[in-house]
Amino acid sequence: MKISVLGLGYIGLPTALLFASAGHEVVGVDIDKRKVDLLNSGKLPFQEPGLEELFEKARDNFRASTQVEESDVFLIAVPTPLDLQTKAADLKYVKSAAEMIWLHLKKGNLVILESTVSPRTTERLLIPILEKSGLKAGTDFYVVHCPERAIPGKTIHEMIHNDRIIGGITPESAELAKELYSSFVKGNIYVTNATTAEFVKLIENTYRDVNIALVNELALIAEEYGINVWEAIELANKHPRVNLHRPGPGVGGHCIAIDPWFVIQNSSNGRLIALARHINDTMPNYTLRKVREMLKGVEYPTVTVLGVAYKGNVGDARETPALRFIKLAENEGFKVKVYDPLVKEFEYPLLSLEEAVKDSDCIVVITDHEVFKFLDPEKIGQLMRHKFVFDGRNILDHEKWKKAGFKIKVLGNGKER
Ligand code: SAJ
C-alpha cells in the first residue's frame, strides 16, 4: 500500500515509520518544511525511546514531503488543540488536512483519522470535505476513525502492543483498516462505528482525569483530618476492586487535561467531568498556597522548581502544571528558578542544579522524575538560603532530606501538621 501520513508529530511520525517498517511505501506530509528537510536528511525532529532504531529500519520505505500526493491510504494525525475560549476542539488542522486530501482522492481509497476529536467529527466535518471530490464516502471510498492510544515515553512499544479500536463509517471501512493496522499492531483490534470510536478515546482519558481529581480532592481532605493520603491510598488499594491514582500538583500533557472538554463540548450534561477538570487545574494554586505557608516570614522568597515536564521521566513540557505554578508564584512576588535535566525547551531558563538551588529558600517538586530520588540533599542544602522542601509528588527520601536539615512538606500528608 502507498500511505500518506499527514502530520509528523509525536503520533504521526512513529505511526508512519511503523507502517514503513512493515513494508508499506510511506510519504510523511508536514507543513513544516524544516521538519521535512530534517527527516529527509536522516535526522529526527524529536526524541522518543526506540524512535531512532525504528527510523533506521524504515528509511528505505519512508520519505517526507510538504505536499500530499495520490495514495491508497491517507492517514490524518494532526494536532487538535483545545480552544481556550469555547473549551472545544480546535479542528483547523483536521480541516486543512482534509482539504489537502480530497484533491487527490480516488475510488477505493481509505482515509483514516487518528487525531483526537469530539464525537461525530468524522461524520459531520471530515466526510463533507472529502466528498467535495465528487466521490461518496462508504461507497466510493472508505473512512475510519482510529484513535491513537500510546503513552509518551513508551509510544512505540504501545503502538505495537496495545489493543486498538477502529470505528468505520461502514463495516467494510473498519475491516479494511483492521487489515492494514494488522501489519504492525500485535494487540487485539476491535471494530465499531466512527462516533463510538471517537467517544471511546475520549472517555479513556476522562476516566483518568476524573480519577486523578478524586485523589487530588482526597489529598486536600486528608490534610484537614491530619491523615497522610499516600498511606491511606496504599491501604485502600489493598482492596481487590480499588485502584486509586496518585495525587499531584496538577495534570498536564496534551491529552488528559484536554480530552474531557471534548466529551462535553456538545452535551448538556457533564458536570462531574467539568468539576474534575477544575479540581485538577487548580492544584498548582493549592501547591503555591502550601509553599507560601511554609515560607511565611521569609523576605523576598526564591523557590526552585524541580521538574517542568508534564510528567515524570519524559522531556515533554506541553501543558505542564509547572508553568501555571511558576506564573502564579511570580505574580505573588516569588523569584522562581527552574531545574529539569530532561526538558530541553521551556518558557523559562533551564538552569544547572547548582544555579537553580543557589540562595533558594525552597525546593518545590512538581514532576516525579526518577533522577530526583538520587539528589544529594547535603550538597544542595549548603547552597541554599533556607532549607525548605515541598514535595508535590511524594518521591523524595524524606528522612535523608530531614537529616540534611531540611523541613519537608508533602502534598496530602496531614500528619505533618
Ligand atoms: N497524573 C497524576 N496522577 C496519576 C497519573 C497521572 O497526577 O496518578 C498526571 C501526570 O503527572 C500528568 C498527567 O496526569 O501530568 C497525565 O499523565 P498520564 O501518564 O496519565 O497520561 P498521558 O497524558 O501521558 O497519556 C495519556 C494516556 N491515556 C491513558 O492512560 C488513559 C495515553 O494512553 C494516551 O494515548 C494519551 O493520554 C493520549 O494521547 O491521549
Short mmCIF file of C-alpha atoms and ligand atoms in Angstrom, two decimals:
data_model
loop_
_atom_site.label_atom_id
_atom_site.label_comp_id
_atom_site.label_asym_id
_atom_site.label_seq_id
_atom_site.Cartn_x
_atom_site.Cartn_y
_atom_site.Cartn_z
CA MET A 1 0.00 0.00 0.00
CA LYS A 2 1.07 3.58 -0.53
CA ILE A 3 0.22 5.53 2.62
CA SER A 4 0.34 9.30 3.09
CA VAL A 5 0.56 10.30 6.75
CA LEU A 6 -0.45 13.92 7.34
CA GLY A 7 1.17 15.40 10.46
CA LEU A 8 4.62 14.22 11.55
CA GLY A 9 4.33 14.89 15.28
CA TYR A 10 4.60 12.65 18.32
CA ILE A 11 1.95 10.30 16.92
CA GLY A 12 2.13 10.76 13.14
CA LEU A 13 5.86 10.18 12.78
CA PRO A 14 6.13 6.91 14.75
CA THR A 15 2.95 5.67 13.04
CA ALA A 16 4.36 6.49 9.60
CA LEU A 17 7.63 4.74 10.46
CA LEU A 18 5.84 1.66 11.79
CA PHE A 19 3.87 1.33 8.54
CA ALA A 20 7.07 1.85 6.55
CA SER A 21 8.99 -0.74 8.53
CA ALA A 22 6.12 -3.18 7.89
CA GLY A 23 6.80 -2.83 4.17
CA HIS A 24 4.37 -0.13 3.03
CA GLU A 25 5.50 2.83 0.94
CA VAL A 26 5.01 5.83 3.23
CA VAL A 27 5.06 9.55 2.49
CA GLY A 28 5.11 11.66 5.64
CA VAL A 29 3.49 15.03 4.98
CA ASP A 30 4.02 18.09 7.14
CA ILE A 31 3.56 21.82 6.55
CA ASP A 32 6.78 22.48 8.49
CA LYS A 33 9.46 22.49 5.76
CA ARG A 34 12.25 22.44 8.34
CA LYS A 35 10.93 19.18 9.77
CA VAL A 36 10.54 17.67 6.30
CA ASP A 37 14.12 18.62 5.34
CA LEU A 38 15.44 17.33 8.64
CA LEU A 39 13.78 13.94 8.15
CA ASN A 40 14.91 13.66 4.54
CA SER A 41 18.47 14.30 5.67
CA GLY A 42 18.20 11.40 8.11
CA LYS A 43 17.59 13.34 11.34
CA LEU A 44 14.72 13.13 13.80
CA PRO A 45 12.85 16.26 14.94
CA PHE A 46 12.29 14.92 18.48
CA GLN A 47 13.32 12.05 20.71
CA GLU A 48 11.33 9.08 21.90
CA PRO A 49 12.67 5.73 23.11
CA GLY A 50 13.20 3.37 20.15
CA LEU A 51 12.46 6.02 17.50
CA GLU A 52 15.98 6.14 16.14
CA GLU A 53 16.17 2.37 15.60
CA LEU A 54 12.73 2.42 14.01
CA PHE A 55 13.80 5.27 11.70
CA GLU A 56 16.82 3.23 10.59
CA LYS A 57 14.62 0.24 9.83
CA ALA A 58 12.00 2.27 7.98
CA ARG A 59 14.19 4.60 5.94
CA ASP A 60 14.06 2.75 2.62
CA ASN A 61 10.25 2.93 2.58
CA PHE A 62 9.85 6.42 4.01
CA ARG A 63 10.24 9.94 2.71
CA ALA A 64 8.89 13.27 3.92
CA SER A 65 7.19 15.96 1.85
CA THR A 66 5.25 19.20 2.26
CA GLN A 67 2.77 18.08 -0.41
CA VAL A 68 0.06 15.44 -0.43
CA GLU A 69 0.13 13.10 -3.40
CA GLU A 70 -2.04 10.27 -4.74
CA SER A 71 -2.06 7.31 -2.37
CA ASP A 72 -4.06 4.24 -1.43
CA VAL A 73 -4.41 5.41 2.15
CA PHE A 74 -4.45 8.87 3.76
CA LEU A 75 -3.87 9.00 7.49
CA ILE A 76 -4.53 12.21 9.42
CA ALA A 77 -2.51 12.63 12.64
CA VAL A 78 -2.56 16.39 13.15
CA PRO A 79 -2.99 18.19 16.49
CA THR A 80 -6.46 19.07 17.76
CA PRO A 81 -5.71 21.61 20.48
CA LEU A 82 -8.24 22.94 22.95
CA ASP A 83 -9.74 26.29 22.04
CA LEU A 84 -9.46 28.03 25.38
CA GLN A 85 -12.40 30.34 24.75
CA THR A 86 -15.00 27.77 23.71
CA LYS A 87 -13.46 24.82 25.60
CA ALA A 88 -13.98 22.82 22.40
CA ALA A 89 -11.65 21.10 19.95
CA ASP A 90 -9.96 23.43 17.52
CA LEU A 91 -10.28 21.48 14.27
CA LYS A 92 -8.45 23.83 11.93
CA TYR A 93 -5.62 21.37 11.27
CA VAL A 94 -8.02 18.48 10.61
CA LYS A 95 -9.90 20.72 8.19
CA SER A 96 -6.81 21.76 6.31
CA ALA A 97 -5.56 18.15 6.14
CA ALA A 98 -8.92 17.07 4.70
CA GLU A 99 -8.78 19.94 2.20
CA MET A 100 -5.38 18.68 1.06
CA ILE A 101 -6.63 15.10 0.70
CA TRP A 102 -9.85 15.46 -1.32
CA LEU A 103 -7.97 16.86 -4.30
CA HIS A 104 -6.11 13.53 -4.61
CA LEU A 105 -8.87 11.18 -3.56
CA LYS A 106 -9.64 8.19 -5.83
CA LYS A 107 -12.15 5.35 -5.79
CA GLY A 108 -11.18 2.62 -3.32
CA ASN A 109 -9.01 4.90 -1.13
CA LEU A 110 -9.08 4.65 2.66
CA VAL A 111 -8.99 7.78 4.84
CA ILE A 112 -8.02 7.33 8.49
CA LEU A 113 -8.48 9.98 11.16
CA GLU A 114 -6.21 9.31 14.15
CA SER A 115 -6.38 12.78 15.72
CA THR A 116 -8.45 13.05 18.90
CA VAL A 117 -11.80 14.67 18.12
CA SER A 118 -15.22 15.16 19.67
CA PRO A 119 -17.98 12.67 18.82
CA ARG A 120 -19.40 12.95 15.27
CA THR A 121 -16.44 14.91 13.85
CA THR A 122 -15.68 12.16 11.31
CA GLU A 123 -19.24 12.13 10.05
CA ARG A 124 -20.06 15.81 10.21
CA LEU A 125 -16.78 17.55 9.45
CA LEU A 126 -14.37 15.16 7.75
CA ILE A 127 -16.69 13.39 5.32
CA PRO A 128 -18.35 16.51 3.84
CA ILE A 129 -14.91 17.91 2.99
CA LEU A 130 -13.74 14.63 1.42
CA GLU A 131 -16.94 14.39 -0.62
CA LYS A 132 -16.01 17.63 -2.38
CA SER A 133 -14.12 15.16 -4.59
CA GLY A 134 -17.46 14.07 -6.05
CA LEU A 135 -16.97 10.61 -4.53
CA LYS A 136 -19.32 9.14 -1.95
CA ALA A 137 -17.99 8.07 1.45
CA GLY A 138 -18.77 4.46 2.25
CA THR A 139 -19.44 3.58 -1.38
CA ASP A 140 -16.55 5.06 -3.38
CA PHE A 141 -14.02 5.42 -0.62
CA TYR A 142 -13.60 4.21 2.96
CA VAL A 143 -13.32 6.25 6.16
CA VAL A 144 -12.42 5.27 9.72
CA HIS A 145 -11.56 6.90 12.99
CA CYS A 146 -8.71 5.01 14.62
CA PRO A 147 -7.65 6.86 17.77
CA GLU A 148 -4.08 6.61 18.94
CA ARG A 149 -3.64 5.34 22.49
CA ALA A 150 0.10 5.37 23.03
CA ILE A 151 1.61 6.98 26.09
CA PRO A 152 4.54 9.38 25.59
CA GLY A 153 7.77 7.77 26.75
CA LYS A 154 6.55 4.35 25.56
CA THR A 155 4.90 5.41 22.32
CA ILE A 156 6.43 2.82 20.01
CA HIS A 157 6.02 -0.11 22.34
CA GLU A 158 2.40 0.83 22.99
CA MET A 159 1.61 1.45 19.31
CA ILE A 160 2.69 -2.11 18.58
CA HIS A 161 1.34 -3.89 21.64
CA ASN A 162 -1.78 -2.00 22.78
CA ASP A 163 -5.22 -3.07 21.66
CA ARG A 164 -6.71 -0.79 19.05
CA ILE A 165 -10.22 0.49 18.38
CA ILE A 166 -11.27 1.13 14.80
CA GLY A 167 -14.51 2.94 14.07
CA GLY A 168 -15.68 2.62 10.48
CA ILE A 169 -18.35 4.66 8.75
CA THR A 170 -19.26 1.27 7.27
CA PRO A 171 -18.23 -2.24 8.39
CA GLU A 172 -16.17 -2.58 5.18
CA SER A 173 -14.20 0.56 6.08
CA ALA A 174 -13.41 -0.86 9.51
CA GLU A 175 -12.37 -4.24 8.13
CA LEU A 176 -10.06 -2.68 5.56
CA ALA A 177 -8.38 -0.52 8.19
CA LYS A 178 -8.12 -3.50 10.54
CA GLU A 179 -6.22 -5.44 7.92
CA LEU A 180 -3.89 -2.51 7.34
CA TYR A 181 -3.12 -1.94 11.05
CA SER A 182 -2.52 -5.68 11.48
CA SER A 183 0.71 -5.16 9.55
CA PHE A 184 2.34 -3.84 12.73
CA VAL A 185 -0.18 -3.99 15.61
CA LYS A 186 0.28 -7.05 17.82
CA GLY A 187 -2.58 -6.21 20.23
CA ASN A 188 -6.22 -7.05 19.51
CA ILE A 189 -8.07 -4.81 17.08
CA TYR A 190 -11.74 -4.18 17.85
CA VAL A 191 -14.14 -2.64 15.39
CA THR A 192 -17.11 -0.35 15.94
CA ASN A 193 -18.61 2.72 14.27
CA ALA A 194 -16.72 6.01 13.92
CA THR A 195 -18.69 8.02 16.50
CA THR A 196 -18.30 5.33 19.15
CA ALA A 197 -14.56 5.15 18.48
CA GLU A 198 -14.30 8.94 18.93
CA PHE A 199 -16.13 8.66 22.22
CA VAL A 200 -14.09 5.68 23.44
CA LYS A 201 -10.80 7.53 23.02
CA LEU A 202 -12.14 10.50 24.98
CA ILE A 203 -13.63 8.53 27.83
CA GLU A 204 -10.36 6.67 28.42
CA ASN A 205 -8.62 9.93 29.20
CA THR A 206 -11.66 11.29 31.04
CA TYR A 207 -11.65 8.21 33.26
CA ARG A 208 -8.07 9.04 34.21
CA ASP A 209 -8.73 12.74 34.72
CA VAL A 210 -11.74 12.19 36.97
CA ASN A 211 -9.84 9.59 38.99
CA ILE A 212 -6.88 11.92 39.45
CA ALA A 213 -9.30 14.69 40.51
CA LEU A 214 -10.70 12.29 43.09
CA VAL A 215 -7.33 11.65 44.71
CA ASN A 216 -6.39 15.32 44.48
CA GLU A 217 -9.55 16.17 46.40
CA LEU A 218 -8.85 13.36 48.86
CA ALA A 219 -5.36 14.80 49.41
CA LEU A 220 -6.86 18.11 50.49
CA ILE A 221 -9.42 16.42 52.73
CA ALA A 222 -6.75 14.16 54.27
CA GLU A 223 -4.70 17.22 55.21
CA GLU A 224 -7.70 18.64 57.11
CA TYR A 225 -8.14 15.39 59.03
CA GLY A 226 -4.46 15.00 59.83
CA ILE A 227 -4.15 11.90 57.65
CA ASN A 228 -1.37 11.01 55.25
CA VAL A 229 -3.26 10.46 51.99
CA TRP A 230 -0.39 8.42 50.49
CA GLU A 231 -0.62 5.88 53.30
CA ALA A 232 -4.43 5.88 53.03
CA ILE A 233 -4.35 5.30 49.25
CA GLU A 234 -1.87 2.47 49.61
CA LEU A 235 -4.09 0.78 52.16
CA ALA A 236 -7.31 1.37 50.18
CA ASN A 237 -5.63 -0.14 47.11
CA LYS A 238 -5.26 -3.41 49.03
CA HIS A 239 -8.96 -3.85 48.27
CA PRO A 240 -9.33 -6.09 45.20
CA ARG A 241 -11.58 -3.66 43.34
CA VAL A 242 -9.98 -0.32 44.30
CA ASN A 243 -7.17 1.28 42.34
CA LEU A 244 -6.81 4.92 43.34
CA HIS A 245 -4.46 7.14 41.32
CA ARG A 246 -1.70 9.40 42.64
CA PRO A 247 -2.36 12.98 43.75
CA GLY A 248 -0.09 15.72 42.46
CA PRO A 249 0.42 19.42 41.83
CA GLY A 250 -1.63 19.29 38.64
CA VAL A 251 -2.44 17.38 35.48
CA GLY A 252 -0.65 18.26 32.27
CA GLY A 253 0.05 16.96 28.81
CA HIS A 254 -1.88 17.30 25.62
CA CYS A 255 -4.45 14.57 26.36
CA ILE A 256 -5.75 14.09 29.87
CA ALA A 257 -6.17 17.79 30.59
CA ILE A 258 -7.91 18.40 27.27
CA ASP A 259 -9.97 15.43 26.12
CA PRO A 260 -12.60 15.67 28.89
CA TRP A 261 -13.66 19.02 27.39
CA PHE A 262 -14.20 17.34 24.02
CA VAL A 263 -16.57 14.84 25.63
CA ILE A 264 -18.86 17.53 26.99
CA GLN A 265 -18.48 20.25 24.37
CA ASN A 266 -21.74 19.32 22.61
CA SER A 267 -23.56 17.80 25.55
CA SER A 268 -25.98 19.38 28.01
CA ASN A 269 -24.50 17.12 30.71
CA GLY A 270 -21.02 16.73 32.11
CA ARG A 271 -20.99 18.49 35.48
CA LEU A 272 -18.75 15.87 37.10
CA ILE A 273 -16.30 15.95 34.22
CA ALA A 274 -16.08 19.76 34.28
CA LEU A 275 -15.65 19.76 38.05
CA ALA A 276 -12.83 17.23 37.83
CA ARG A 277 -11.10 19.48 35.29
CA HIS A 278 -11.48 22.41 37.68
CA ILE A 279 -10.06 20.45 40.63
CA ASN A 280 -7.02 19.32 38.62
CA ASP A 281 -6.49 22.74 37.06
CA THR A 282 -6.34 24.43 40.44
CA MET A 283 -3.79 22.08 42.02
CA PRO A 284 -0.91 24.46 41.14
CA ASN A 285 -2.77 27.19 43.09
CA TYR A 286 -3.05 24.85 46.07
CA THR A 287 0.62 23.96 45.78
CA LEU A 288 1.54 27.63 45.88
CA ARG A 289 -0.66 28.16 48.94
CA LYS A 290 1.23 25.40 50.74
CA VAL A 291 4.60 26.81 49.72
CA ARG A 292 3.56 30.27 50.88
CA GLU A 293 2.59 28.84 54.28
CA MET A 294 5.98 27.18 54.61
CA LEU A 295 7.86 30.33 53.71
CA LYS A 296 5.88 32.66 55.99
CA GLY A 297 8.23 35.32 57.26
CA VAL A 298 10.91 34.76 54.60
CA GLU A 299 11.63 38.04 52.84
CA TYR A 300 11.86 38.14 49.03
CA PRO A 301 11.49 34.36 48.75
CA THR A 302 13.12 32.36 45.99
CA VAL A 303 11.80 28.93 45.08
CA THR A 304 13.39 26.24 42.93
CA VAL A 305 11.04 24.20 40.80
CA LEU A 306 12.24 20.62 40.33
CA GLY A 307 10.75 19.34 37.13
CA VAL A 308 8.81 21.20 34.48
CA ALA A 309 7.99 18.18 32.29
CA TYR A 310 4.26 17.49 32.39
CA LYS A 311 5.00 14.12 33.99
CA GLY A 312 7.87 12.04 35.29
CA ASN A 313 10.69 10.67 33.12
CA VAL A 314 9.73 12.49 29.92
CA GLY A 315 11.22 15.67 28.43
CA ASP A 316 7.85 16.98 27.26
CA ALA A 317 6.63 20.19 28.92
CA ARG A 318 3.41 20.71 26.97
CA GLU A 319 0.53 21.96 29.16
CA THR A 320 2.67 21.37 32.20
CA PRO A 321 1.21 22.33 35.58
CA ALA A 322 4.68 23.69 36.38
CA LEU A 323 4.07 26.68 34.14
CA ARG A 324 0.90 27.63 35.95
CA PHE A 325 2.67 27.25 39.29
CA ILE A 326 5.59 29.43 38.16
CA LYS A 327 3.33 32.18 36.81
CA LEU A 328 1.19 32.22 39.93
CA ALA A 329 4.29 32.30 42.13
CA GLU A 330 5.81 35.17 40.16
CA ASN A 331 2.54 37.09 40.46
CA GLU A 332 2.94 36.89 44.20
CA GLY A 333 6.47 38.23 44.14
CA PHE A 334 8.37 34.93 44.38
CA LYS A 335 11.56 34.60 42.43
CA VAL A 336 11.42 31.26 40.59
CA LYS A 337 14.33 29.19 39.30
CA VAL A 338 13.91 26.03 37.28
CA TYR A 339 15.76 22.72 37.09
CA ASP A 340 14.76 19.88 34.78
CA PRO A 341 17.50 17.67 33.35
CA LEU A 342 15.13 16.05 30.83
CA VAL A 343 13.46 19.10 29.30
CA LYS A 344 15.35 20.89 26.53
CA GLU A 345 12.97 23.76 25.73
CA PHE A 346 10.89 25.82 28.12
CA GLU A 347 9.45 29.33 28.57
CA TYR A 348 11.85 29.97 31.46
CA PRO A 349 15.63 29.46 31.58
CA LEU A 350 16.59 25.90 32.41
CA LEU A 351 19.43 26.12 34.92
CA SER A 352 22.01 23.68 36.21
CA LEU A 353 21.13 22.17 39.57
CA GLU A 354 23.74 24.33 41.34
CA GLU A 355 22.45 27.55 39.78
CA ALA A 356 18.85 26.60 40.44
CA VAL A 357 19.29 25.94 44.17
CA LYS A 358 21.86 28.66 44.92
CA ASP A 359 20.41 31.09 47.53
CA SER A 360 16.99 29.50 47.12
CA ASP A 361 14.61 29.20 50.07
CA CYS A 362 12.51 26.25 49.00
CA ILE A 363 12.59 23.33 46.59
CA VAL A 364 9.22 22.54 45.04
CA VAL A 365 8.91 19.13 43.39
CA ILE A 366 6.42 19.40 40.54
CA THR A 367 7.49 16.44 38.39
CA ASP A 368 8.23 12.90 39.54
CA HIS A 369 11.43 12.29 37.58
CA GLU A 370 13.23 9.18 38.84
CA VAL A 371 16.56 11.08 38.86
CA PHE A 372 15.32 13.39 41.63
CA LYS A 373 15.44 10.45 44.04
CA PHE A 374 19.22 10.45 43.74
CA LEU A 375 19.84 14.12 44.54
CA ASP A 376 22.26 14.83 47.36
CA PRO A 377 20.44 16.96 49.99
CA GLU A 378 23.68 17.66 51.90
CA LYS A 379 25.27 19.33 48.90
CA ILE A 380 22.07 21.12 47.90
CA GLY A 381 21.47 22.37 51.44
CA GLN A 382 24.89 24.01 51.54
CA LEU A 383 23.95 26.18 48.56
CA MET A 384 20.51 27.26 49.76
CA ARG A 385 19.49 30.27 51.84
CA HIS A 386 16.72 28.39 53.71
CA LYS A 387 16.21 24.64 53.72
CA PHE A 388 12.56 24.01 52.84
CA VAL A 389 11.14 21.34 50.52
CA PHE A 390 7.61 20.97 49.23
CA ASP A 391 7.30 17.52 47.66
CA GLY A 392 4.26 17.66 45.38
CA ARG A 393 4.75 14.07 44.20
CA ASN A 394 5.93 12.28 47.32
CA ILE A 395 9.05 10.97 45.63
CA LEU A 396 11.98 12.16 47.73
CA ASP A 397 13.59 10.17 50.53
CA HIS A 398 12.25 12.44 53.27
CA GLU A 399 14.36 11.01 56.09
CA LYS A 400 17.53 11.70 54.10
CA TRP A 401 16.46 15.31 53.45
CA LYS A 402 15.48 15.82 57.09
CA LYS A 403 18.88 14.54 58.19
CA ALA A 404 20.44 17.18 55.96
CA GLY A 405 18.50 19.84 57.89
CA PHE A 406 15.52 20.32 55.58
CA LYS A 407 11.97 21.00 56.71
CA ILE A 408 9.70 18.93 54.46
CA LYS A 409 6.05 19.17 53.49
CA VAL A 410 4.43 16.56 51.28
CA LEU A 411 1.25 17.24 49.32
CA GLY A 412 -1.59 15.40 51.02
CA ASN A 413 0.28 14.50 54.19
CA GLY A 414 -1.83 15.92 57.01
CA LYS A 415 0.24 14.04 59.62
CA GLU A 416 2.94 16.68 59.27
CA ARG A 417 0.97 19.46 60.93
N1 SAJ B 1 -1.03 12.09 36.76
C1 SAJ B 1 -1.29 12.27 38.10
N2 SAJ B 1 -1.61 11.18 38.85
C2 SAJ B 1 -1.70 9.94 38.32
C3 SAJ B 1 -1.43 9.76 36.95
C4 SAJ B 1 -1.10 10.86 36.19
O1 SAJ B 1 -1.25 13.39 38.63
O2 SAJ B 1 -1.99 9.00 39.07
C5 SAJ B 1 -0.70 13.25 35.93
C6 SAJ B 1 0.68 13.20 35.30
O3 SAJ B 1 1.67 13.67 36.15
C7 SAJ B 1 0.49 14.07 34.07
C8 SAJ B 1 -0.97 13.81 33.68
O4 SAJ B 1 -1.59 13.27 34.82
O5 SAJ B 1 0.63 15.45 34.39
C9 SAJ B 1 -1.15 12.89 32.50
O6 SAJ B 1 -0.23 11.81 32.53
P1 SAJ B 1 -0.62 10.31 32.14
O7 SAJ B 1 0.57 9.49 32.34
O8 SAJ B 1 -1.83 9.91 32.86
O9 SAJ B 1 -1.09 10.38 30.62
P2 SAJ B 1 -0.53 10.99 29.24
O10 SAJ B 1 -1.20 12.31 29.02
O11 SAJ B 1 0.94 10.96 29.14
O12 SAJ B 1 -1.10 9.92 28.18
C10 SAJ B 1 -2.49 9.61 28.18
C11 SAJ B 1 -2.68 8.09 28.20
N3 SAJ B 1 -4.08 7.78 28.47
C12 SAJ B 1 -4.45 6.93 29.45
O13 SAJ B 1 -3.69 6.40 30.20
C13 SAJ B 1 -5.93 6.67 29.55
C14 SAJ B 1 -2.25 7.50 26.87
O14 SAJ B 1 -2.56 6.11 26.82
C15 SAJ B 1 -2.96 8.21 25.72
O15 SAJ B 1 -2.57 7.70 24.46
C16 SAJ B 1 -2.59 9.67 25.78
O16 SAJ B 1 -3.07 10.19 27.03
C17 SAJ B 1 -3.22 10.38 24.61
O17 SAJ B 1 -2.52 10.61 23.61
O18 SAJ B 1 -4.45 10.59 24.62
#
